[in-house]
Each structure stands twice: as C-alpha cells, then as structure tokens.
C-alpha cells in the first residue's frame, strides 16, 4: 500500500481538534468496515483528550435484511467493548416512488436528524472509493457543476453539521487499519449485488479504470475539489434572488429579476436558490420548460418530487406536494369548533377560538359551537366595514391569497350562516358583534406554511 494512503489517528487529529468543543460526536454506525474503523479512530482520539466530547454511536435498523437483528446485536457488542454509548433506532422504509437504497438512506438520515441537539457534530464514514463512485454515478446521470463536486467533507445536516473525515482515504487503507487493530465488522450481502448501479461500478467498472489509471481515485477527488472551487466562485458572482413571501408566508423568489437574466443564468440562480434550502434538484428538461413558460407569461407548476414550484403574481414559490384533504368536501356538520377546542387540520394548520377582547367577534351562547366548512363555489360574505356582499372568490383574489390556499381557507358557520372566513374577515351577521363581551370569540388560525426548515 502507498504510504501516503496509510490511515493513522495522526492523519485525522488536526480536523478532529477543531471539533473538540462540540458537546457530542454522533457517528452513524452500521457495523460495516467503514463505520467500524471511524468509530475506533474517534474513540481513540476521545480517550487521548483531557476534556473530550461525548462519543455516541447511532445504529439505524432498517429491517430490510434477514441479518438486521444480528447486525444490531453486533453493534451493541462492539460498542460495549469500547464503552461507547449506542443509540438504536428502528425505522420503516417507505419507498414511495424511490428505490430501496434511496428510501433507506432518507429514513436513516431522518432518524439521525431527530437525535440532534445544539452543539452536536455528526460523522459519516464515507471514504475515497465512495467519492469516486458518487462522481461517476452523477456523471452518468448528467449532473452539472454542483453534482460533480461529489460529497463535501462537511455540510449542514439537520440543525447541525455533518463531517466526513475519511474522504481522503481509499477503502483499502481502512481495511488495512482494521486488520492492524484486529477489528471485527459485518458484511452486507447486498453490497455484492451488481444489479444496483453503485455496486456495478464498484465491482465491474472501477477495477478496470484502476488497471488503466491506478491513481483514478486521487485524480477524480482532485477534479471534484477543483469543481467545488469553481462553483464557489460562480456562486459569489451570481446575482442573489430577491426573497418574497406570500401573505400566508410561503417562501419564494421575485420573478422580474429572474426573467431579466439570460436563460443559462436563470437555471444557475434557480438551482442555487434550491440548493441553499437543501432541496433535491429537479431534472434539467422539466426545469427548462418551467423557465420557458415563465418567460412566456404563463403560470406553470414544476413538480420536484417532495415539493413543487409555482408562479403567483410576480413570484415563484416553493410549496409542498399536497395530499387530498378535507377541503375537497362540503360542509361537514360533524366538524365542530367551540371555545377551548383546537382543530389540527392536515395541510391547513391549527384552528381555535380566542376571546375577542375589545375587538369584533362572534357571539356564542353557552353550549353553542361553530361548524367548519370549505369553499365549494358561490359563497358570499359582506366583510365588516364594507358595503354590500361579495363573492368569496373575489375577496380572496383581491386579498392576494395564493390559489393553492383558496380551497384550504377554513370557513366558519353558525346555524348554517357563514360568519367568518378563517381569521381574514368577519361576515356581517346579527351574531358578529363589536366585542367587549366574555362570550365573543375570534378565530385563530396557525397556518401550516411550508418553509425552508421543513
């Protein structure tokens, strides 16, 4: 083995020294070679520290393999031998249109993110061979500048930062370290299944590349670093999009400045905006068509898998993919809202009644309640302070309520009469009064707005 490839604790010490102030070091621990080596290294480092962070191994049991329980037991035994605390999370992998590998990864990442607390640092054991495979996969899938950078050595993860201290070392260096320290690990039989793209590259393609170009790992890693440097410079030169929000708080970007740019720059700015929110990128062809329709004055919708982009007015907004909800139905007398109740409405938010105080509100007699309904078309309301009733559709349009919210605005009825449009308007009624009475109530709606933190 090339001595430059040798993996020693001293090789990682400078990077780990910077992370000593962290409260905890959380390691994603599968029990395989890579994470076993990193666990051993991190534990050795912590034992050498006067005031080390708490090292915690996290094993996520996906339950996808017959050996899953045996692997969990192995992880418990390894951690017990090192006297390192182990947290086990068992998850259900829901593919939902994704491959099993991607769905398992998402479930694993989600389980880890839920454990994070302020001051934590997260460690993954990806190495140089993983990096080469990632670059090749992305190249074959038509990735651009950002994708061909490969995996960064550090990046935001949940509320904290993920670190990959082994990216500079090839797998054979980890294997040699494990043999030298007589470490035991588990082998996942699915890693030899070449029907998976990554395994095909690992077992069929990379060995051929290495025969012809022995330094393929190092050169690919160097290219990735150069691309990352170029991307960072480009990001600094790109104009920053102007942030906008809808009246309900949906995050978006201003459209006029985007449309003033050349098409190639529009693509880069839009991608950079999405990447800044840690969102998966839409495919190139649908994105180009979306931008074309925007430039033509249309109001297109771009489905990006777990979210969508939609134009409204002079903005492009990032929205969730909504499941069919109760707002698709008519007035349901069974859904009642009384003082003290809190209705949790998927895709809508939380709805309750609060004392109106000195402001206007709905007068409810003891034991009375409101009934929840949804827009069906034809509803009318005369807002307090206005002359004449108007169609609800027109009121919502005038108030710049985005179209994706209009069918999700709760309508509140009393004895069949529309008395309030969520917390937007009270409708003139004998039961809507100026306030000041302890039995006068106003709707309080906490909207379920999709934000960058979702």
CSV table of C-alpha atoms in Angstrom, one decimal:
chain,number,residue,atom,x,y,z
A,1,UNK,CA,0.0,0.0,0.0
A,2,UNK,CA,1.2,3.5,-0.8
A,3,UNK,CA,2.5,5.1,2.4
A,4,UNK,CA,0.6,8.2,1.5
A,5,UNK,CA,-2.6,6.2,1.8
A,6,UNK,CA,-1.9,4.9,5.3
A,7,UNK,CA,-4.6,5.7,7.8
A,8,UNK,CA,-3.4,6.7,11.2
A,9,UNK,CA,-5.0,8.7,14.0
A,10,UNK,CA,-2.5,11.4,13.5
A,11,UNK,CA,-3.9,11.9,10.0
A,12,UNK,CA,-7.3,12.9,11.4
A,13,UNK,CA,-6.1,14.8,14.5
A,14,UNK,CA,-5.9,18.3,13.0
A,15,UNK,CA,-9.5,18.1,11.7
A,16,UNK,CA,-10.8,16.5,15.0
A,17,UNK,CA,-9.0,19.1,17.1
A,18,UNK,CA,-11.3,21.8,15.7
A,19,UNK,CA,-14.4,19.8,16.7
A,20,UNK,CA,-13.4,19.1,20.3
A,21,UNK,CA,-15.7,21.9,21.6
A,22,UNK,CA,-18.7,20.0,20.3
A,23,UNK,CA,-21.0,18.7,23.1
A,24,UNK,CA,-21.4,15.3,21.4
A,25,UNK,CA,-20.0,13.4,18.5
A,26,UNK,CA,-22.7,11.3,16.9
A,27,UNK,CA,-21.4,8.6,14.5
A,28,UNK,CA,-23.7,6.8,12.0
A,29,UNK,CA,-22.7,3.2,12.8
A,30,UNK,CA,-23.8,0.4,10.6
A,31,UNK,CA,-21.3,-2.2,11.9
A,32,UNK,CA,-19.6,-2.4,8.5
A,33,UNK,CA,-15.9,-1.9,7.8
A,34,UNK,CA,-16.1,1.9,7.2
A,35,UNK,CA,-18.0,3.0,10.3
A,36,UNK,CA,-16.2,0.4,12.5
A,37,UNK,CA,-12.9,2.0,11.6
A,38,UNK,CA,-14.2,5.5,12.2
A,39,UNK,CA,-15.7,4.5,15.5
A,40,UNK,CA,-12.3,3.1,16.6
A,41,UNK,CA,-10.5,6.2,15.5
A,42,UNK,CA,-12.9,8.6,17.1
A,43,UNK,CA,-12.8,6.6,20.3
A,44,UNK,CA,-9.0,6.6,20.4
A,45,UNK,CA,-9.0,10.3,19.9
A,46,UNK,CA,-11.5,10.9,22.7
A,47,UNK,CA,-9.5,8.7,25.1
A,48,UNK,CA,-6.5,11.0,24.4
A,49,UNK,CA,-8.4,14.2,25.1
A,50,UNK,CA,-8.3,15.9,28.5
A,51,UNK,CA,-11.9,17.1,28.0
A,52,UNK,CA,-13.4,15.1,25.1
A,53,UNK,CA,-16.9,15.4,23.7
A,54,UNK,CA,-19.2,12.6,24.4
A,55,UNK,CA,-18.9,10.0,21.6
A,56,UNK,CA,-22.2,8.3,20.7
A,57,UNK,CA,-22.8,5.7,18.1
A,58,UNK,CA,-26.1,5.6,16.3
A,59,UNK,CA,-27.3,2.4,14.6
A,60,UNK,CA,-30.4,2.6,12.4
A,61,UNK,CA,-32.0,-0.8,11.9
A,62,UNK,CA,-33.9,-0.7,8.6
A,63,UNK,CA,-35.2,-4.2,8.9
A,64,UNK,CA,-34.5,-4.9,5.2
A,65,UNK,CA,-32.2,-7.8,5.6
A,66,UNK,CA,-32.7,-11.2,7.4
A,67,UNK,CA,-29.5,-10.4,9.3
A,68,UNK,CA,-30.7,-7.0,10.5
A,69,UNK,CA,-31.2,-8.2,14.1
A,70,UNK,CA,-27.8,-9.9,14.1
A,71,UNK,CA,-26.1,-6.7,12.9
A,72,UNK,CA,-27.8,-4.7,15.6
A,73,UNK,CA,-26.5,-7.2,18.2
A,74,UNK,CA,-23.0,-7.0,16.7
A,75,UNK,CA,-23.1,-3.2,17.0
A,76,UNK,CA,-24.2,-3.5,20.7
A,77,UNK,CA,-21.3,-5.8,21.4
A,78,UNK,CA,-18.7,-3.6,19.6
A,79,UNK,CA,-19.9,-0.5,21.5
A,80,UNK,CA,-20.0,-2.4,24.8
A,81,UNK,CA,-16.4,-3.5,24.2
A,82,UNK,CA,-15.3,0.1,23.6
A,83,UNK,CA,-17.5,1.5,26.3
A,84,UNK,CA,-19.2,3.8,23.8
A,85,UNK,CA,-22.9,4.5,24.2
A,86,UNK,CA,-25.1,3.2,21.4
A,87,UNK,CA,-28.4,4.5,20.4
A,88,UNK,CA,-30.5,2.2,18.2
A,89,UNK,CA,-33.4,3.4,16.0
A,90,UNK,CA,-35.6,1.0,14.1
A,91,UNK,CA,-37.3,2.5,11.1
A,92,UNK,CA,-39.8,1.5,8.4
A,93,UNK,CA,-38.5,2.2,4.9
A,94,UNK,CA,-41.3,3.6,2.7
A,95,UNK,CA,-40.2,3.7,-0.9
A,96,UNK,CA,-43.0,6.0,-2.2
A,97,UNK,CA,-41.6,6.1,-5.8
A,98,UNK,CA,-38.0,5.9,-4.7
A,99,UNK,CA,-35.5,3.0,-5.0
A,100,UNK,CA,-35.0,1.0,-1.8
A,101,UNK,CA,-31.5,2.4,-1.4
A,102,UNK,CA,-32.6,6.0,-1.6
A,103,UNK,CA,-35.6,5.4,0.7
A,104,UNK,CA,-33.4,3.6,3.3
A,105,UNK,CA,-30.9,6.5,3.2
A,106,UNK,CA,-33.7,9.0,3.7
A,107,UNK,CA,-35.1,7.0,6.6
A,108,UNK,CA,-31.6,6.8,8.1
A,109,UNK,CA,-30.9,10.5,7.8
A,110,UNK,CA,-34.2,11.4,9.2
A,111,UNK,CA,-33.6,9.1,12.3
A,112,UNK,CA,-30.2,10.7,12.8
A,113,UNK,CA,-31.5,14.3,12.4
A,114,UNK,CA,-34.2,13.7,15.1
A,115,UNK,CA,-31.4,12.9,17.6
A,116,UNK,CA,-29.5,16.1,17.1
A,117,UNK,CA,-29.2,18.7,19.8
A,118,UNK,CA,-27.4,22.1,19.9
A,119,UNK,CA,-23.7,21.6,19.9
A,120,UNK,CA,-23.6,18.2,18.3
A,121,UNK,CA,-21.3,17.1,15.4
A,122,UNK,CA,-22.3,14.3,13.1
A,123,UNK,CA,-19.8,11.9,11.5
A,124,UNK,CA,-20.2,9.7,8.4
A,125,UNK,CA,-17.6,7.2,7.3
A,126,UNK,CA,-17.6,7.8,3.6
A,127,UNK,CA,-14.2,7.3,2.0
A,128,UNK,CA,-12.4,7.9,-1.3
A,129,UNK,CA,-13.9,4.9,-3.1
A,130,UNK,CA,-17.4,6.1,-2.1
A,131,UNK,CA,-16.4,9.5,-3.5
A,132,UNK,CA,-15.3,8.1,-6.9
A,133,UNK,CA,-18.5,6.0,-7.2
A,134,UNK,CA,-20.6,9.1,-6.4
A,135,UNK,CA,-18.8,11.2,-9.0
A,136,UNK,CA,-19.2,8.5,-11.7
A,137,UNK,CA,-22.9,7.9,-10.9
A,138,UNK,CA,-23.6,11.6,-11.1
A,139,UNK,CA,-21.6,12.0,-14.3
A,140,UNK,CA,-23.6,9.1,-15.9
A,141,UNK,CA,-26.8,10.7,-14.8
A,142,UNK,CA,-26.0,14.1,-16.4
A,143,UNK,CA,-25.1,16.1,-13.3
A,144,UNK,CA,-23.9,19.6,-13.6
A,145,UNK,CA,-21.2,21.6,-11.8
A,146,UNK,CA,-22.7,21.2,-8.3
A,147,UNK,CA,-23.3,17.5,-8.6
A,148,UNK,CA,-19.9,16.7,-10.0
A,149,UNK,CA,-18.3,18.1,-6.9
A,150,UNK,CA,-19.1,14.8,-5.2
A,151,UNK,CA,-19.7,14.6,-1.4
A,152,UNK,CA,-18.4,17.6,0.6
A,153,UNK,CA,-16.2,16.9,3.6
A,154,UNK,CA,-18.7,18.9,5.7
A,155,UNK,CA,-22.2,20.2,5.1
A,156,UNK,CA,-25.3,21.2,7.0
A,157,UNK,CA,-27.2,18.3,8.4
A,158,UNK,CA,-30.5,18.9,10.2
A,159,UNK,CA,-29.7,21.6,12.7
A,160,UNK,CA,-26.0,20.8,12.9
A,161,UNK,CA,-23.1,19.9,10.6
A,162,UNK,CA,-22.1,16.6,9.1
A,163,UNK,CA,-18.4,15.7,8.8
A,164,UNK,CA,-16.7,13.1,6.6
A,165,UNK,CA,-13.1,12.8,7.9
A,166,UNK,CA,-12.2,9.7,5.8
A,167,UNK,CA,-12.9,11.1,2.3
A,168,UNK,CA,-9.2,11.4,1.6
A,169,UNK,CA,-8.5,7.7,2.2
A,170,UNK,CA,-9.2,4.7,-0.1
A,171,UNK,CA,-11.1,1.7,1.1
A,172,UNK,CA,-8.0,-0.5,1.2
A,173,UNK,CA,-6.5,1.9,3.7
A,174,UNK,CA,-9.5,1.4,6.0
A,175,UNK,CA,-9.2,-2.4,5.5
A,176,UNK,CA,-5.5,-2.3,6.4
A,177,UNK,CA,-6.3,-0.3,9.6
A,178,UNK,CA,-9.0,-2.7,10.6
A,179,UNK,CA,-6.6,-5.7,10.2
A,180,UNK,CA,-3.9,-3.9,12.1
A,181,UNK,CA,-6.2,-3.3,15.0
A,182,UNK,CA,-8.0,-6.6,14.7
A,183,UNK,CA,-11.4,-5.1,14.3
A,184,UNK,CA,-14.5,-7.1,13.6
A,185,UNK,CA,-17.2,-5.9,11.2
A,186,UNK,CA,-20.3,-7.2,9.3
A,187,UNK,CA,-20.6,-7.6,5.6
A,188,UNK,CA,-23.9,-6.6,3.9
A,189,UNK,CA,-24.5,-9.2,1.2
A,190,UNK,CA,-26.4,-6.7,-0.9
A,191,UNK,CA,-23.1,-4.9,-1.5
A,192,UNK,CA,-22.2,-7.6,-4.0
A,193,UNK,CA,-25.4,-7.3,-5.9
A,194,UNK,CA,-24.4,-5.7,-9.2
A,195,UNK,CA,-28.0,-5.1,-10.2
A,196,UNK,CA,-27.5,-1.9,-8.1
A,197,UNK,CA,-25.7,0.8,-10.1
A,198,UNK,CA,-23.2,1.7,-7.3
A,199,UNK,CA,-22.3,-2.0,-6.9
A,200,UNK,CA,-21.9,-2.4,-10.6
A,201,UNK,CA,-19.5,0.5,-10.7
A,202,UNK,CA,-17.6,-0.8,-7.6
A,203,UNK,CA,-17.1,-4.4,-8.8
A,204,UNK,CA,-17.1,-4.1,-12.6
A,205,UNK,CA,-16.1,-0.6,-13.7
A,206,UNK,CA,-13.7,0.8,-11.1
A,207,UNK,CA,-11.3,-2.2,-11.2
A,208,UNK,CA,-11.0,-1.7,-14.9
A,209,UNK,CA,-10.4,2.0,-14.5
A,210,UNK,CA,-7.8,1.3,-11.8
A,211,UNK,CA,-5.9,-1.1,-14.1
A,212,UNK,CA,-5.5,1.6,-16.7
A,213,UNK,CA,-5.3,4.6,-14.4
A,214,UNK,CA,-4.0,3.5,-11.0
A,215,UNK,CA,-4.5,6.9,-9.5
A,216,UNK,CA,-8.1,7.2,-10.6
A,217,UNK,CA,-9.4,7.8,-7.0
A,218,UNK,CA,-6.9,10.7,-6.4
A,219,UNK,CA,-7.4,12.3,-9.7
A,220,UNK,CA,-11.2,12.1,-9.5
A,221,UNK,CA,-11.1,13.6,-6.0
A,222,UNK,CA,-8.8,16.4,-7.2
A,223,UNK,CA,-11.2,17.2,-10.1
A,224,UNK,CA,-14.1,17.3,-7.6
A,225,UNK,CA,-12.2,19.8,-5.4
A,226,UNK,CA,-11.4,22.0,-8.4
A,227,UNK,CA,-15.1,21.9,-9.5
A,228,UNK,CA,-16.1,22.8,-5.9
A,229,UNK,CA,-13.7,25.8,-6.0
A,230,UNK,CA,-15.1,26.9,-9.4
A,231,UNK,CA,-18.7,26.5,-8.1
A,232,UNK,CA,-17.9,28.6,-5.0
A,233,UNK,CA,-16.5,31.5,-7.2
A,234,UNK,CA,-19.5,31.3,-9.5
A,235,UNK,CA,-21.9,31.4,-6.6
A,236,UNK,CA,-20.3,34.6,-5.3
A,237,UNK,CA,-20.7,36.1,-8.8
A,238,UNK,CA,-24.3,35.1,-9.4
A,239,UNK,CA,-26.9,37.7,-8.5
A,240,UNK,CA,-28.8,36.8,-5.4
A,241,UNK,CA,-32.5,36.3,-6.0
A,242,UNK,CA,-34.8,38.7,-4.2
A,243,UNK,CA,-36.7,36.8,-1.5
A,244,UNK,CA,-40.5,37.2,-1.3
A,245,UNK,CA,-43.2,35.6,0.7
A,246,UNK,CA,-46.9,35.2,0.1
A,247,UNK,CA,-49.4,36.8,2.6
A,248,UNK,CA,-49.5,33.3,4.3
A,249,UNK,CA,-45.7,33.0,4.5
A,250,UNK,CA,-44.9,30.7,1.6
A,251,UNK,CA,-41.2,31.2,0.6
A,252,UNK,CA,-40.4,32.4,-2.9
A,253,UNK,CA,-38.2,34.5,-5.1
A,254,UNK,CA,-39.1,37.6,-7.1
A,255,UNK,CA,-39.8,36.8,-10.8
A,256,UNK,CA,-38.9,40.1,-12.7
A,257,UNK,CA,-35.2,40.0,-11.9
A,258,UNK,CA,-35.0,36.3,-12.8
A,259,UNK,CA,-36.6,36.9,-16.2
A,260,UNK,CA,-34.2,39.7,-17.0
A,261,UNK,CA,-31.3,37.2,-16.9
A,262,UNK,CA,-30.1,35.1,-19.8
A,263,UNK,CA,-31.5,31.5,-19.7
A,264,UNK,CA,-28.3,29.8,-18.6
A,265,UNK,CA,-28.0,32.3,-15.7
A,266,UNK,CA,-31.7,31.7,-14.7
A,267,UNK,CA,-31.0,28.0,-14.4
A,268,UNK,CA,-28.0,28.6,-12.2
A,269,UNK,CA,-29.8,31.1,-10.0
A,270,UNK,CA,-32.8,28.8,-9.6
A,271,UNK,CA,-30.6,25.8,-8.8
A,272,UNK,CA,-28.5,27.8,-6.3
A,273,UNK,CA,-31.7,29.0,-4.6
A,274,UNK,CA,-33.0,25.5,-4.2
A,275,UNK,CA,-29.6,24.2,-3.1
A,276,UNK,CA,-29.5,26.9,-0.4
A,277,UNK,CA,-32.6,25.2,1.1
A,278,UNK,CA,-31.0,21.8,0.8
A,279,UNK,CA,-33.6,20.6,-1.7
A,280,UNK,CA,-33.2,17.9,-4.3
A,281,UNK,CA,-32.8,19.3,-7.8
A,282,UNK,CA,-35.5,18.8,-10.5
A,283,UNK,CA,-34.4,17.3,-13.7
A,284,UNK,CA,-32.9,19.6,-16.3
A,285,UNK,CA,-35.6,19.2,-19.1
A,286,UNK,CA,-38.6,20.0,-16.9
A,287,UNK,CA,-36.8,22.9,-15.3
A,288,UNK,CA,-36.0,24.4,-18.7
A,289,UNK,CA,-39.6,24.0,-19.8
A,290,UNK,CA,-40.8,25.6,-16.5
A,291,UNK,CA,-38.5,28.6,-17.1
A,292,UNK,CA,-39.7,28.9,-20.8
A,293,UNK,CA,-43.3,29.0,-19.7
A,294,UNK,CA,-42.5,31.6,-17.0
A,295,UNK,CA,-40.8,33.8,-19.7
A,296,UNK,CA,-43.9,33.4,-21.9
A,297,UNK,CA,-46.1,34.8,-19.2
A,298,UNK,CA,-47.6,31.5,-18.1
A,299,UNK,CA,-48.3,30.2,-14.6
A,300,UNK,CA,-46.6,26.8,-14.7
A,301,UNK,CA,-46.2,24.3,-11.9
A,302,UNK,CA,-42.9,22.3,-11.6
A,303,UNK,CA,-43.3,19.0,-9.7
A,304,UNK,CA,-40.0,18.3,-8.0
A,305,UNK,CA,-40.9,15.2,-6.1
A,306,UNK,CA,-41.1,16.2,-2.5
A,307,UNK,CA,-42.0,19.8,-3.3
A,308,UNK,CA,-43.2,21.9,-6.2
A,309,UNK,CA,-42.6,25.4,-7.7
A,310,UNK,CA,-45.5,27.5,-8.8
A,311,UNK,CA,-45.9,31.0,-10.1
A,312,UNK,CA,-48.2,33.5,-8.5
A,313,UNK,CA,-48.1,37.2,-9.5
A,314,UNK,CA,-44.5,38.4,-9.6
A,315,UNK,CA,-43.1,35.5,-7.6
A,316,UNK,CA,-42.1,31.8,-7.9
A,317,UNK,CA,-43.0,30.0,-4.7
A,318,UNK,CA,-41.8,26.7,-3.2
A,319,UNK,CA,-44.7,24.6,-2.0
A,320,UNK,CA,-45.4,21.2,-0.6
A,321,UNK,CA,-47.0,18.5,-2.7
A,322,UNK,CA,-50.4,18.4,-1.1
A,323,UNK,CA,-52.4,15.3,-0.5
A,324,UNK,CA,-56.1,15.4,-1.0
A,325,UNK,CA,-57.6,16.8,2.2
A,326,UNK,CA,-60.9,17.6,3.9
A,327,UNK,CA,-61.2,20.9,2.0
A,328,UNK,CA,-62.3,18.8,-1.0
A,329,UNK,CA,-65.5,18.1,0.7
A,330,UNK,CA,-68.6,20.3,1.6
A,331,UNK,CA,-69.8,21.5,4.9
A,332,UNK,CA,-69.4,18.7,7.5
A,333,UNK,CA,-71.7,19.2,10.5
A,334,UNK,CA,-69.6,16.7,12.4
A,335,UNK,CA,-66.6,19.0,12.5
A,336,UNK,CA,-67.3,21.5,15.2
A,337,UNK,CA,-65.3,24.3,16.8
A,338,UNK,CA,-66.2,25.6,20.2
A,339,UNK,CA,-64.2,27.7,22.7
A,340,UNK,CA,-61.4,25.6,24.1
A,341,UNK,CA,-61.2,23.3,21.0
A,342,UNK,CA,-58.1,23.1,18.8
A,343,UNK,CA,-58.6,21.6,15.4
A,344,UNK,CA,-55.5,20.1,13.8
A,345,UNK,CA,-56.1,20.1,10.1
A,346,UNK,CA,-53.5,18.4,7.9
A,347,UNK,CA,-52.3,20.7,5.2
A,348,UNK,CA,-54.1,23.6,6.8
A,349,UNK,CA,-52.8,24.2,10.3
A,350,UNK,CA,-54.4,24.6,13.7
A,351,UNK,CA,-57.7,26.4,14.2
A,352,UNK,CA,-59.1,27.6,17.5
A,353,UNK,CA,-61.3,30.3,19.1
A,354,UNK,CA,-59.8,33.0,21.2
A,355,UNK,CA,-61.5,35.6,23.3
A,356,UNK,CA,-62.1,38.7,21.1
A,357,UNK,CA,-61.4,41.2,23.8
A,358,UNK,CA,-62.2,44.7,22.7
A,359,UNK,CA,-62.3,43.7,19.0
A,360,UNK,CA,-65.2,42.3,17.0
A,361,UNK,CA,-66.1,38.7,17.3
A,362,UNK,CA,-68.7,36.0,17.1
A,363,UNK,CA,-71.3,35.9,19.9
A,364,UNK,CA,-71.8,32.4,21.1
A,365,UNK,CA,-74.3,31.4,23.7
A,366,UNK,CA,-73.3,28.8,26.3
A,367,UNK,CA,-73.0,25.4,24.6
A,368,UNK,CA,-73.1,26.8,21.1
A,369,UNK,CA,-70.4,25.9,18.5
A,370,UNK,CA,-69.3,26.8,15.0
A,371,UNK,CA,-69.3,24.3,12.1
A,372,UNK,CA,-66.3,24.0,9.8
A,373,UNK,CA,-66.7,24.2,6.0
A,374,UNK,CA,-64.6,24.6,2.8
A,375,UNK,CA,-65.1,26.7,-0.3
A,376,UNK,CA,-67.3,25.0,-2.9
A,377,UNK,CA,-68.1,28.0,-5.1
A,378,UNK,CA,-70.8,30.6,-4.8
A,379,UNK,CA,-70.2,31.6,-1.2
A,380,UNK,CA,-70.7,35.3,-0.3
A,381,UNK,CA,-69.6,37.4,2.5
A,382,UNK,CA,-70.0,41.1,3.4
A,383,UNK,CA,-66.9,41.9,5.4
A,384,UNK,CA,-67.3,44.2,8.4
A,385,UNK,CA,-66.9,47.8,7.3
A,386,UNK,CA,-67.8,47.2,3.7
A,387,UNK,CA,-70.9,48.0,1.7
A,388,UNK,CA,-72.6,45.0,0.0
A,389,UNK,CA,-71.7,41.4,0.0
A,390,UNK,CA,-69.1,39.9,-2.4
A,391,UNK,CA,-68.3,36.5,-3.8
A,392,UNK,CA,-65.8,34.8,-1.6
A,393,UNK,CA,-63.7,34.0,-4.7
A,394,UNK,CA,-63.3,37.7,-5.5
A,395,UNK,CA,-62.4,38.6,-1.9
A,396,UNK,CA,-59.7,36.0,-1.9
A,397,UNK,CA,-58.3,37.3,-5.2
A,398,UNK,CA,-58.3,40.9,-4.0
A,399,UNK,CA,-56.5,39.9,-0.8
A,400,UNK,CA,-53.8,38.2,-2.9
A,401,UNK,CA,-54.5,34.9,-1.3
A,402,UNK,CA,-52.5,32.4,-3.5
A,403,UNK,CA,-54.6,29.9,-5.5
A,404,UNK,CA,-53.1,26.9,-3.6
A,405,UNK,CA,-54.6,28.3,-0.4
A,406,UNK,CA,-58.0,29.3,-1.6
A,407,UNK,CA,-59.6,25.9,-1.1
A,408,UNK,CA,-57.8,25.5,2.2
A,409,UNK,CA,-59.2,28.6,3.9
A,410,UNK,CA,-61.5,27.4,6.8
A,411,UNK,CA,-65.0,28.8,6.6
A,412,UNK,CA,-66.9,29.0,9.9
A,413,UNK,CA,-70.7,28.7,10.0
A,414,UNK,CA,-73.2,29.3,12.8
A,415,UNK,CA,-76.6,27.7,12.3
A,416,UNK,CA,-75.8,27.4,8.5
A,417,UNK,CA,-74.8,31.1,8.2
A,418,UNK,CA,-71.2,32.0,7.1
A,419,UNK,CA,-69.9,34.2,10.0
A,420,UNK,CA,-66.1,34.2,9.5
A,421,UNK,CA,-63.6,33.4,6.7
A,422,UNK,CA,-60.9,32.0,8.9
A,423,UNK,CA,-59.1,34.9,10.6
A,424,UNK,CA,-59.4,37.0,7.4
A,425,UNK,CA,-62.9,38.5,7.7
A,426,UNK,CA,-65.9,38.5,9.8
A,427,UNK,CA,-69.1,38.5,7.7
A,428,UNK,CA,-71.8,40.9,8.7
A,429,UNK,CA,-74.3,39.0,10.9
A,430,UNK,CA,-76.5,39.5,13.9
A,431,UNK,CA,-74.1,37.2,15.7
A,432,UNK,CA,-71.0,39.2,14.8
A,433,UNK,CA,-70.7,42.0,17.4
A,434,UNK,CA,-68.2,44.7,18.2
A,435,UNK,CA,-66.7,42.9,21.2
A,436,UNK,CA,-66.3,43.5,24.9
A,437,UNK,CA,-68.4,40.5,26.0
A,438,UNK,CA,-66.8,37.4,27.5
A,439,UNK,CA,-68.8,35.2,25.1
A,440,UNK,CA,-67.4,36.9,22.0
A,441,UNK,CA,-64.8,34.9,20.1
A,442,UNK,CA,-62.4,35.4,17.2
A,443,UNK,CA,-60.9,32.6,15.0
A,444,UNK,CA,-57.2,32.0,15.5
A,445,UNK,CA,-55.5,30.2,12.6
A,446,UNK,CA,-51.9,29.0,12.7
A,447,UNK,CA,-51.2,28.2,9.1
A,448,UNK,CA,-49.3,25.1,8.0
A,449,UNK,CA,-46.8,27.0,5.8
A,450,UNK,CA,-44.1,25.1,4.1
A,451,UNK,CA,-40.7,26.7,5.0
A,452,UNK,CA,-37.1,26.0,4.3
A,453,UNK,CA,-36.7,24.2,7.6
A,454,UNK,CA,-39.3,21.6,6.6
